[in-house]
CSV table of C-alpha atoms and ligand atoms in Angstrom, one decimal:
chain,number,residue,atom,x,y,z
L,217,MET,CA,19.9,34.6,-43.7
L,218,ASP,CA,20.0,31.4,-45.9
L,219,GLU,CA,20.9,28.4,-44.0
L,220,ARG,CA,24.7,28.0,-44.7
L,221,SER,CA,25.0,31.7,-43.1
L,222,SER,CA,22.9,30.5,-40.3
L,223,LEU,CA,25.3,27.5,-39.8
L,224,ARG,CA,27.7,29.9,-40.0
L,225,ALA,CA,26.0,32.3,-37.8
L,226,LEU,CA,26.5,29.8,-35.0
L,227,PRO,CA,28.7,31.0,-31.7
L,228,SER,CA,31.0,28.5,-30.6
L,229,VAL,CA,31.9,26.5,-27.3
L,230,ASP,CA,34.3,29.1,-27.1
L,231,VAL,CA,32.5,32.0,-27.3
L,232,VAL,CA,29.8,31.2,-25.4
L,233,LEU,CA,31.7,30.4,-22.6
L,234,ASN,CA,34.1,33.5,-22.0
L,235,GLY,CA,30.6,35.5,-22.9
L,236,ALA,CA,29.4,37.0,-19.4
L,237,ARG,CA,26.4,34.2,-19.1
L,238,GLY,CA,28.6,31.4,-20.3
L,239,ALA,CA,31.1,32.3,-17.2
L,240,ALA,CA,29.1,32.1,-15.0
L,241,LEU,CA,27.1,28.9,-16.2
L,242,VAL,CA,31.1,27.4,-16.0
L,243,GLU,CA,31.5,28.9,-12.8
L,244,ARG,CA,28.5,27.4,-10.8
L,245,HIS,CA,28.2,24.0,-12.5
L,246,GLY,CA,32.4,24.0,-13.5
L,247,ARG,CA,33.9,24.1,-17.2
L,248,ALA,CA,33.2,20.8,-18.1
L,249,SER,CA,30.1,19.7,-17.9
L,250,VAL,CA,29.2,23.8,-19.4
L,251,VAL,CA,30.9,21.6,-22.7
L,252,ASP,CA,28.6,19.5,-23.3
L,253,ALA,CA,25.4,21.6,-22.3
L,254,VAL,CA,26.3,23.6,-24.7
L,255,ARG,CA,27.3,21.4,-27.4
L,256,THR,CA,24.0,19.4,-26.9
L,257,VAL,CA,22.8,22.8,-27.4
L,258,LEU,CA,24.2,23.5,-29.9
L,259,ALA,CA,23.8,20.4,-32.2
L,260,ARG,CA,19.8,20.9,-31.5
L,261,HIS,CA,20.2,24.4,-32.9
L,262,ARG,CA,22.0,22.9,-35.5
L,263,GLU,CA,19.2,21.1,-36.2
L,264,GLY,CA,16.5,23.4,-36.3
L,265,ILE,CA,18.3,25.4,-38.3
L,266,ARG,CA,18.1,22.4,-41.1
L,267,GLU,CA,14.1,22.1,-40.3
L,268,GLY,CA,14.2,26.4,-40.9
L,269,GLN,CA,14.3,27.2,-37.8
L,270,PRO,CA,16.9,31.1,-37.5
L,271,ALA,CA,19.9,31.1,-36.0
L,272,PRO,CA,19.7,31.5,-31.7
L,273,SER,CA,22.1,34.6,-30.6
L,274,LEU,CA,24.5,33.7,-28.1
L,275,GLU,CA,22.4,34.9,-25.5
L,276,GLY,CA,19.3,31.7,-26.4
L,277,VAL,CA,22.2,29.6,-26.3
L,278,ALA,CA,24.1,30.6,-23.2
L,279,ILE,CA,20.2,30.7,-21.4
L,280,ASP,CA,18.9,27.2,-23.5
L,281,ALA,CA,22.9,25.3,-22.3
L,282,GLY,CA,22.1,26.8,-18.7
L,283,ASN,CA,18.0,25.3,-18.3
L,284,LEU,CA,19.8,22.0,-19.9
L,285,LEU,CA,22.0,22.0,-16.7
L,286,ASP,CA,19.4,22.7,-14.7
L,287,ALA,CA,16.7,20.1,-15.8
L,288,ARG,CA,19.9,17.2,-15.7
L,289,ASN,CA,20.6,18.8,-12.2
L,290,ARG,CA,17.4,18.6,-10.2
L,291,SER,CA,17.5,15.6,-7.9
L,292,ASN,CA,14.4,13.2,-8.2
L,293,LEU,CA,15.0,13.5,-4.0
L,294,ARG,CA,13.1,16.7,-3.9
L,295,PRO,CA,10.7,17.7,-1.4
L,296,LEU,CA,7.0,17.1,-2.9
L,297,PHE,CA,3.4,17.5,-1.6
L,298,ASN,CA,2.0,14.2,-0.4
L,299,LEU,CA,-1.9,13.6,-1.6
L,300,THR,CA,-2.1,9.6,-2.0
L,301,GLY,CA,-4.3,9.9,1.1
L,302,THR,CA,-1.9,7.6,3.0
L,303,VAL,CA,0.6,8.7,5.6
L,304,LEU,CA,3.0,6.9,6.1
L,305,HIS,CA,3.6,6.2,2.0
L,306,THR,CA,6.6,3.5,2.3
L,307,ASN,CA,7.9,5.0,-2.1
L,308,LEU,CA,7.3,8.8,-1.0
L,309,GLY,CA,9.7,7.6,2.4
L,310,ARG,CA,7.1,7.6,5.0
L,311,ALA,CA,7.4,9.8,8.2
L,312,LEU,CA,7.9,12.4,7.8
L,313,LEU,CA,10.9,13.2,11.6
L,314,ALA,CA,10.4,16.0,14.2
L,315,GLU,CA,12.5,19.6,14.0
L,316,ALA,CA,14.0,17.8,17.1
L,317,ALA,CA,15.6,14.4,15.4
L,318,VAL,CA,16.5,17.4,12.2
L,319,GLU,CA,17.8,19.1,14.1
L,320,ALA,CA,20.0,16.5,15.9
L,321,ALA,CA,20.5,15.2,12.4
L,322,THR,CA,22.7,17.6,11.0
L,323,THR,CA,24.4,17.6,14.3
L,324,ALA,CA,25.9,14.9,13.7
L,325,MET,CA,26.5,15.2,9.8
L,326,ARG,CA,28.3,17.6,11.1
L,327,GLU,CA,30.1,17.2,13.9
L,328,ALA,CA,32.5,14.2,15.5
L,329,LEU,CA,30.3,13.1,18.7
L,330,ALA,CA,31.1,10.2,20.9
L,331,LEU,CA,29.1,7.5,19.4
L,332,GLU,CA,31.7,4.6,19.8
L,333,PHE,CA,33.7,6.3,22.8
L,334,ASP,CA,32.6,6.3,27.1
L,335,LEU,CA,33.3,10.1,28.0
L,336,ASP,CA,33.2,8.8,31.9
L,337,THR,CA,35.3,6.5,31.9
L,338,GLY,CA,37.8,7.4,28.1
L,339,ARG,CA,36.5,4.4,27.1
L,340,ARG,CA,35.4,3.1,24.4
L,341,GLY,CA,31.8,3.0,24.4
L,342,GLU,CA,28.7,1.4,23.0
L,343,ARG,CA,26.8,3.1,19.5
L,344,ASP,CA,22.9,0.8,21.6
L,345,SER,CA,23.2,3.0,24.1
L,346,HIS,CA,22.3,5.6,23.0
L,347,LEU,CA,19.3,4.1,22.6
L,348,ARG,CA,19.0,1.5,24.6
L,349,ARG,CA,17.7,2.7,27.8
L,350,LEU,CA,15.2,5.5,26.6
L,351,LEU,CA,13.6,2.0,24.5
L,352,CYS,CA,13.6,0.4,27.9
L,353,GLU,CA,11.7,3.1,29.6
L,354,LEU,CA,8.9,4.0,26.9
L,355,THR,CA,9.1,0.2,26.4
L,356,GLY,CA,9.1,-2.2,30.2
L,357,ALA,CA,12.0,-4.0,28.2
L,358,GLU,CA,15.2,-5.5,29.4
L,359,ASP,CA,16.9,-4.9,26.7
L,360,ALA,CA,17.1,-3.4,22.9
L,361,THR,CA,19.1,-3.4,20.3
L,362,ILE,CA,18.5,-1.7,16.7
L,363,VAL,CA,19.9,-2.7,12.8
L,364,ASN,CA,18.2,-1.0,9.7
L,365,ASN,CA,15.0,-1.8,9.5
L,366,ASN,CA,12.9,-4.2,11.0
L,367,ALA,CA,13.0,-6.8,7.7
L,368,ALA,CA,16.6,-6.6,9.4
L,369,ALA,CA,15.7,-6.5,12.7
L,370,VAL,CA,13.1,-10.2,12.6
L,371,LEU,CA,16.5,-12.0,10.1
L,372,LEU,CA,18.4,-11.3,13.0
L,373,ALA,CA,16.9,-11.7,16.2
L,374,LEU,CA,15.8,-15.5,14.0
L,375,ASN,CA,18.8,-16.5,12.8
L,376,ALA,CA,20.8,-15.6,16.5
L,377,VAL,CA,18.1,-18.0,18.5
L,378,ALA,CA,16.8,-20.6,15.5
L,379,ALA,CA,19.7,-21.0,13.5
L,380,GLY,CA,19.6,-25.2,12.5
L,381,ARG,CA,16.3,-24.9,14.6
L,382,GLU,CA,12.4,-24.4,14.2
L,383,ALA,CA,10.7,-21.0,14.7
L,384,VAL,CA,6.5,-23.0,15.2
L,385,VAL,CA,4.2,-19.6,13.3
L,386,SER,CA,0.7,-20.1,13.0
L,387,ARG,CA,-0.4,-20.3,9.2
L,388,GLY,CA,-2.9,-17.1,10.0
L,389,GLU,CA,0.2,-15.1,10.2
L,390,LEU,CA,2.8,-15.8,7.2
L,391,ILE,CA,3.3,-12.5,5.9
L,392,GLU,CA,4.4,-10.7,3.0
L,393,ILE,CA,5.1,-7.1,3.9
L,394,GLY,CA,5.8,-6.3,-0.3
L,395,GLY,CA,9.3,-5.7,-1.7
L,396,ALA,CA,10.9,-9.1,-1.5
L,397,PHE,CA,10.2,-9.6,2.7
L,398,ARG,CA,7.4,-12.5,3.3
L,399,MET,CA,8.2,-14.6,6.3
L,400,PRO,CA,9.3,-18.5,4.8
L,401,ASP,CA,12.1,-16.9,2.4
L,402,ILE,CA,13.2,-14.8,6.0
L,403,MET,CA,13.0,-17.2,7.6
L,404,ALA,CA,15.3,-19.7,5.0
L,405,ARG,CA,17.5,-17.3,4.6
L,406,ALA,CA,18.0,-16.5,8.9
L,407,GLY,CA,19.5,-20.7,8.8
L,408,VAL,CA,15.6,-21.8,10.8
L,409,LYS,CA,13.6,-24.1,10.0
L,410,LEU,CA,9.8,-23.1,9.9
L,411,VAL,CA,7.3,-25.1,11.0
L,412,GLU,CA,3.4,-23.4,10.6
L,413,VAL,CA,0.5,-24.4,12.5
L,414,GLY,CA,-3.0,-23.9,12.2
L,415,THR,CA,-4.6,-22.7,9.1
L,416,THR,CA,-4.7,-19.9,7.3
L,417,ASN,CA,-8.5,-18.8,9.2
L,418,ARG,CA,-7.9,-20.7,12.4
L,419,THR,CA,-4.7,-21.7,14.6
L,420,HIS,CA,-5.7,-22.8,18.6
L,421,PRO,CA,-3.4,-22.9,21.4
L,422,LYS,CA,-2.6,-27.5,21.0
L,423,ASP,CA,-1.5,-27.0,17.7
L,424,TYR,CA,1.4,-24.5,19.1
L,425,ARG,CA,2.2,-28.0,21.1
L,426,SER,CA,1.7,-30.7,19.4
L,427,ALA,CA,4.2,-29.0,17.0
L,428,LEU,CA,7.1,-28.7,19.9
L,429,SER,CA,10.0,-30.8,19.6
L,430,ALA,CA,13.7,-31.0,20.2
L,431,ASP,CA,14.9,-29.3,17.7
L,432,THR,CA,11.9,-26.7,18.3
L,433,ALA,CA,13.7,-23.0,19.4
L,434,LEU,CA,11.0,-20.7,18.7
L,435,LEU,CA,7.9,-19.6,19.3
L,436,MET,CA,7.1,-16.2,17.2
L,437,LYS,CA,4.2,-14.4,16.8
L,438,VAL,CA,3.8,-11.5,13.5
L,439,HIS,CA,1.3,-8.9,13.9
L,440,THR,CA,-0.6,-9.7,10.7
L,441,SER,CA,-0.1,-6.2,9.8
L,442,ASN,CA,-1.9,-5.4,6.2
L,443,TYR,CA,-4.3,-7.8,6.1
L,444,ARG,CA,-7.1,-9.1,7.6
L,445,ILE,CA,-8.7,-11.7,8.7
L,446,GLU,CA,-12.5,-11.5,9.2
L,447,GLY,CA,-15.9,-14.1,9.8
L,448,PHE,CA,-14.6,-17.7,11.3
L,449,THR,CA,-11.6,-17.6,13.1
L,450,ALA,CA,-9.3,-17.8,16.1
L,451,GLU,CA,-5.8,-16.9,16.2
L,452,VAL,CA,-4.2,-17.2,20.2
L,453,ASP,CA,-3.3,-15.0,21.4
L,454,GLY,CA,0.3,-12.6,23.2
L,455,ARG,CA,-0.5,-13.7,26.2
L,456,GLU,CA,-1.8,-17.6,26.0
L,457,LEU,CA,1.5,-18.4,23.2
L,458,SER,CA,3.7,-16.9,26.0
L,459,ALA,CA,2.7,-19.3,28.1
L,460,ILE,CA,2.5,-21.7,26.5
L,461,ALA,CA,6.6,-21.5,25.0
L,462,HIS,CA,7.4,-21.0,28.8
L,463,GLU,CA,5.8,-24.1,29.7
L,464,ALA,CA,8.6,-25.8,27.2
L,465,GLY,CA,11.0,-23.8,28.4
L,466,LEU,CA,11.3,-21.7,25.1
L,467,PRO,CA,11.6,-18.2,23.5
L,468,MET,CA,8.3,-16.3,22.2
L,469,MET,CA,8.9,-13.6,20.1
L,470,ASN,CA,6.2,-11.9,18.1
L,471,ASP,CA,7.6,-9.3,15.2
L,472,LEU,CA,4.8,-5.8,15.7
L,473,GLY,CA,5.7,-4.7,12.7
L,474,SER,CA,4.5,-0.4,12.9
L,475,GLY,CA,4.8,-1.4,16.4
L,476,THR,CA,3.5,2.0,18.3
L,477,LEU,CA,4.5,3.1,21.5
L,478,VAL,CA,1.4,4.7,22.6
L,479,ASP,CA,-1.7,3.8,22.8
L,480,LEU,CA,-3.2,5.7,19.3
L,481,SER,CA,-6.7,6.1,20.5
L,482,ARG,CA,-5.8,8.7,22.6
L,483,TRP,CA,-6.2,10.7,19.5
L,484,GLY,CA,-9.6,9.3,18.4
L,485,LEU,CA,-7.0,6.7,16.3
L,486,LYS,CA,-8.2,2.7,16.2
L,487,ARG,CA,-5.8,0.8,18.9
L,488,GLU,CA,-2.7,-1.0,17.1
L,489,PRO,CA,-0.9,-3.1,20.1
L,490,THR,CA,1.5,-1.3,21.6
L,491,VAL,CA,5.8,-2.6,22.4
L,492,ALA,CA,4.8,-2.3,26.1
L,493,GLU,CA,1.7,-4.5,25.7
L,494,ALA,CA,3.5,-6.8,23.8
L,495,VAL,CA,6.4,-7.0,26.3
L,496,ALA,CA,4.2,-7.6,28.7
L,497,GLU,CA,3.1,-9.9,27.8
L,498,GLY,CA,5.6,-11.8,27.9
L,499,ALA,CA,6.7,-12.0,24.9
L,500,ASP,CA,10.4,-13.3,24.9
L,501,LEU,CA,11.5,-10.6,22.1
L,502,VAL,CA,9.5,-7.7,20.2
L,503,THR,CA,10.6,-6.5,16.6
L,504,PHE,CA,8.6,-2.7,15.2
L,505,SER,CA,9.6,-0.3,12.9
L,506,GLY,CA,11.3,2.9,13.3
L,507,ASP,CA,8.9,4.7,11.1
L,508,LYS,CA,6.0,3.9,10.5
L,509,LEU,CA,3.8,4.1,13.8
L,510,LEU,CA,7.1,5.9,15.6
L,511,GLY,CA,7.8,8.1,14.0
L,512,GLY,CA,11.5,8.3,13.7
L,513,PRO,CA,14.0,7.7,11.1
L,514,GLN,CA,14.4,4.2,8.9
L,515,ALA,CA,15.0,1.2,11.8
L,516,GLY,CA,14.4,-1.8,13.6
L,517,PHE,CA,14.3,-2.2,17.4
L,518,ILE,CA,13.8,-5.8,19.2
L,519,VAL,CA,13.1,-5.3,22.6
L,520,GLY,CA,13.2,-8.0,24.9
L,521,LYS,CA,15.1,-10.4,27.3
L,522,ARG,CA,18.8,-9.5,28.3
L,523,ASP,CA,20.5,-13.1,27.1
L,524,LEU,CA,18.3,-12.7,24.0
L,525,ILE,CA,19.4,-10.1,23.6
L,526,ALA,CA,23.1,-10.5,24.9
L,527,ARG,CA,23.2,-13.7,21.6
L,528,ILE,CA,21.7,-11.1,18.7
L,529,ASN,CA,24.0,-8.5,19.4
L,530,ALA,CA,27.1,-11.2,19.8
L,531,ASN,CA,26.6,-12.4,16.1
L,532,PRO,CA,28.0,-11.0,13.2
L,533,MET,CA,25.0,-9.9,11.8
L,534,LYS,CA,24.0,-7.2,13.7
L,535,ARG,CA,28.0,-5.7,13.0
L,536,ALA,CA,26.6,-6.3,8.7
L,537,LEU,CA,22.7,-3.9,9.6
L,538,ARG,CA,24.5,-1.6,12.0
L,539,VAL,CA,22.6,1.6,12.2
L,540,ASP,CA,25.2,4.7,12.3
L,541,LYS,CA,24.8,7.5,13.8
L,542,ILE,CA,22.7,10.4,12.0
L,543,ARG,CA,20.2,7.9,12.2
L,544,ILE,CA,20.9,6.7,15.8
L,545,ALA,CA,20.7,10.6,16.5
L,546,ALA,CA,17.0,11.3,15.2
L,547,MET,CA,16.2,8.8,16.7
L,548,GLN,CA,17.2,9.6,20.3
L,549,ALA,CA,15.9,13.2,19.8
L,550,THR,CA,12.4,11.1,18.9
L,551,LEU,CA,12.2,9.5,21.6
L,552,GLN,CA,13.2,11.5,23.8
L,553,LEU,CA,9.5,13.4,22.6
L,554,TYR,CA,7.8,10.0,23.9
L,555,ARG,CA,8.4,11.6,27.5
L,556,ASP,CA,5.7,13.8,26.9
L,557,PRO,CA,2.8,12.4,25.3
L,558,ASP,CA,0.8,15.4,25.4
L,559,ARG,CA,2.7,17.5,23.5
L,560,LEU,CA,3.7,14.3,21.4
L,561,ALA,CA,0.7,14.8,18.4
L,562,THR,CA,2.0,18.3,18.3
L,563,ARG,CA,6.3,18.5,17.5
L,564,LEU,CA,6.1,14.9,15.9
L,565,PRO,CA,4.7,14.7,12.6
L,566,THR,CA,3.8,12.1,12.4
L,567,LEU,CA,1.4,11.5,14.3
L,568,ARG,CA,-0.5,15.8,14.8
L,569,LEU,CA,-1.6,14.0,10.6
L,570,LEU,CA,-3.0,11.5,11.2
L,571,SER,CA,-5.4,13.1,14.3
L,572,ARG,CA,-5.7,16.2,12.0
L,573,PRO,CA,-8.9,17.0,12.7
L,574,GLN,CA,-11.5,16.3,9.9
L,575,SER,CA,-13.1,20.2,9.8
L,576,GLU,CA,-9.2,21.7,9.4
L,577,ILE,CA,-8.7,19.4,6.3
L,578,ARG,CA,-12.0,21.0,5.0
L,579,ALA,CA,-11.5,24.1,5.7
L,580,LEU,CA,-7.9,24.3,3.6
L,581,ALA,CA,-9.8,22.0,0.7
L,582,GLU,CA,-12.3,25.1,0.7
L,583,ARG,CA,-10.2,26.9,0.9
L,584,LEU,CA,-8.0,25.8,-1.7
L,585,LEU,CA,-10.6,25.4,-4.1
L,586,PRO,CA,-11.1,28.8,-6.1
L,587,GLU,CA,-6.8,29.0,-5.5
L,588,VAL,CA,-6.8,26.4,-7.2
L,589,ALA,CA,-9.8,25.9,-10.0
L,590,ALA,CA,-8.2,29.3,-11.6
L,591,PHE,CA,-4.3,27.3,-12.4
L,592,LEU,CA,-7.1,24.6,-13.9
L,593,PRO,CA,-8.3,25.2,-18.1
L,594,GLU,CA,-12.6,24.2,-19.6
L,595,GLY,CA,-12.7,20.5,-19.2
L,596,PHE,CA,-11.2,20.0,-15.9
L,597,THR,CA,-13.6,19.9,-12.8
L,598,PRO,CA,-12.4,20.3,-9.3
L,599,SER,CA,-14.7,20.2,-6.5
L,600,ALA,CA,-14.3,19.9,-2.7
L,601,ALA,CA,-15.2,16.5,-1.3
L,602,GLU,CA,-14.7,14.2,1.4
L,603,CYS,CA,-12.1,11.4,1.3
L,604,HIS,CA,-11.1,8.4,3.9
L,605,SER,CA,-6.2,8.6,4.5
L,606,GLN,CA,-4.3,6.0,5.8
L,607,ILE,CA,-2.1,5.5,7.3
L,608,GLY,CA,-0.3,3.5,5.3
L,609,SER,CA,2.3,1.4,6.2
L,610,GLY,CA,0.7,-1.9,7.3
L,611,ALA,CA,-1.0,0.1,9.9
L,612,LEU,CA,-4.6,-1.0,10.4
L,613,PRO,CA,-5.2,-1.9,6.9
L,614,THR,CA,-8.9,-2.2,6.3
L,615,ASP,CA,-9.7,0.7,9.4
L,616,THR,CA,-9.3,5.0,7.3
L,617,ILE,CA,-10.0,8.0,8.6
L,618,PRO,CA,-12.7,10.7,7.3
L,619,SER,CA,-10.6,13.3,5.9
L,620,PHE,CA,-11.4,15.9,2.7
L,621,GLY,CA,-9.7,16.9,0.1
L,622,LEU,CA,-9.8,17.9,-3.9
L,623,SER,CA,-11.2,16.4,-7.3
L,624,ILE,CA,-10.6,16.8,-10.4
L,625,GLU,CA,-12.2,15.2,-13.1
L,626,ALA,CA,-11.4,15.2,-16.4
L,627,SER,CA,-12.1,12.5,-19.0
L,628,GLY,CA,-9.5,9.6,-18.6
L,629,SER,CA,-6.2,11.2,-21.3
L,630,ALA,CA,-6.5,14.5,-19.1
L,631,LEU,CA,-6.6,13.0,-16.0
L,632,GLU,CA,-2.9,11.2,-16.8
L,633,ARG,CA,-2.1,14.0,-18.4
L,634,LEU,CA,-3.2,17.1,-15.3
L,635,ALA,CA,-1.0,13.8,-12.8
L,636,SER,CA,2.1,13.8,-15.2
L,637,ILE,CA,1.9,17.6,-14.8
L,638,PHE,CA,1.8,17.9,-11.4
L,639,ARG,CA,4.6,14.9,-11.1
L,640,ALA,CA,6.9,17.6,-13.5
L,641,LEU,CA,5.9,20.7,-11.4
L,642,PRO,CA,9.1,22.3,-9.1
L,643,ARG,CA,7.5,20.4,-5.8
L,644,PRO,CA,5.9,17.6,-7.1
L,645,VAL,CA,2.0,17.3,-6.4
L,646,ILE,CA,1.5,13.5,-6.4
L,647,GLY,CA,-2.2,12.3,-6.0
L,648,HIS,CA,-4.8,9.1,-6.4
L,649,LEU,CA,-6.0,8.5,-9.9
L,650,HIS,CA,-9.2,7.0,-9.4
L,651,ALA,CA,-13.2,6.7,-10.4
L,652,GLY,CA,-12.1,9.2,-12.9
L,653,ALA,CA,-11.2,11.9,-10.6
L,654,LEU,CA,-7.5,13.2,-9.3
L,655,ARG,CA,-7.9,13.2,-6.0
L,656,LEU,CA,-5.6,15.2,-3.7
L,657,ASP,CA,-5.9,14.6,0.2
L,658,LEU,CA,-5.3,18.0,1.5
L,659,ARG,CA,-4.1,15.5,5.6
L,660,CYS,CA,-0.5,16.0,4.5
L,661,LEU,CA,-0.7,19.5,3.3
L,662,GLU,CA,0.3,21.9,5.5
L,663,ASP,CA,2.2,24.7,3.4
L,664,GLU,CA,-1.1,26.4,2.3
L,665,SER,CA,1.3,29.3,1.0
L,666,GLY,CA,3.4,27.0,-0.8
L,667,PHE,CA,1.1,25.4,-2.7
L,668,ILE,CA,-0.2,28.1,-4.6
L,669,GLU,CA,2.6,29.4,-4.4
L,670,ASN,CA,3.9,26.5,-6.6
L,671,LEU,CA,0.8,26.0,-8.3
L,672,ARG,CA,2.3,29.0,-10.7
L,673,SER,CA,4.6,27.1,-12.4
L,674,ILE,CA,1.4,25.3,-14.2
L,675,ARG,CA,2.0,24.9,-17.8
L,676,GLN,CA,-0.8,25.8,-19.4
L,677,ALA,CA,0.1,24.7,-22.4
L,678,GLU,CA,0.2,21.6,-21.1
L,679,LEU,CA,-3.1,21.6,-20.0
L,680,PHE,CA,-4.9,23.8,-23.0
L,681,SER,CA,-3.4,20.9,-25.2
L,682,ALA,CA,-4.7,17.6,-23.0
Y,130,PLP,C1,6.0,-3.0,8.2
Y,130,PLP,C2,6.9,-4.8,8.5
Y,130,PLP,C3,8.7,-5.0,8.2
Y,130,PLP,C4,9.1,-4.8,7.9
Y,130,PLP,O1,9.7,-3.5,8.5
Y,130,PLP,P1,10.9,-2.8,7.6
Y,130,PLP,O2,10.9,-1.2,8.6
Y,130,PLP,O3,9.6,-1.7,6.6
Y,130,PLP,O4,12.0,-3.0,7.3
Y,130,PLP,C5,8.5,-6.0,8.9
Y,130,PLP,N1,7.0,-7.6,10.1
Y,130,PLP,C6,6.1,-6.8,10.0
Y,130,PLP,C7,4.7,-7.6,11.0
Y,130,PLP,C8,5.1,-5.4,9.3
Y,130,PLP,O5,4.5,-4.8,9.5
């Protein structure tokens, strides 16, 4: 066929739509999307014909349109395998929720529930009430409130307690968490004047005492969650700082960041300060995240003294930063798991993954090695290798957890190519490029058969051309 007759042989949009496959596409994607996809496909084929390719069949056009629609609809929010070695990866959504939390959230999405309605009296209720008792029980605090995330918790608490006045913070604790969360900026936005004391490496009780003035509203401690200052250092601990604050008749606030509710050393992990400890040390307010070590949905908590929490709840910003019913339901189910610490490590994915024994991960790596090797052409050399996981989200930044994984070596550009092919899989596989190898830390891989099945989609042609 010459070019002109091939072009004439191309089916019209209507003919494609009225065919069996076309009709099925319309049923699935809606008429307007299918018309647009078929037009795009026909235009590509017209170009192909001009370059000497044959005309496609009616069925071929419909199949191409179907693939295009599938690609357009494929969400970047689809599940992926987090093999980065960072268990609580902020860019990959932080904590995986417990099954009980997923169920509670699903129910909350489907059904009406007494979110702000008191079932005893039939009157208006409060959305925080579903979490307050649990939080007080687990932290020993008098009262508690929940907002969108810990950044919001810090902003709100500062504004409610210290707006127009001064808050005193050590120069060693003026953290940046990443993104736009920098303590001095948050202070400014909260309308609070930051008074820095001490030096980067050493701050003493007298530094805080001599900074007190008639304008001081708050002494603040910030957990240096994503760095450590080592060497010639001195800091004022939470107990001493709250004593200094209370002598002056002022409140002390401790931003714990990750804030775990349990002592992690029980599961062989390094200790992070618990919220209950911060409360027992005398902090009047403690702020922490819901989706870091706690293992729940994104949220921020403020726990502490009743009168201060009441001021926080009365602040108009509280309404702007409040949490929806889905997360409240998921958080309630998550917190309930903490009532049974003996089974926490099996029920709470964050803790289950963090406490997973290296021997188990090593056995998994050794089973997967031949499977992965079978999908890779020559030039890619996989091996099972020891590696080190991180908790992530700024918890225990300098401590790593011995783990095991696969390390795939290849020359520079081939490696980038492999990483991008892994990212394009139906369930993207996200590893970590380091020292001439793509490293896949298997700590967070629990669906072994799903992982192998997923590899079947590796486009061999692309790999061989790498
Ligand atoms: C993570 C962190 C925050 C911010 O918490 P988000 O829940 O991410 O908003 C604030 N302060 C400290 C010390 C943190 O570690």
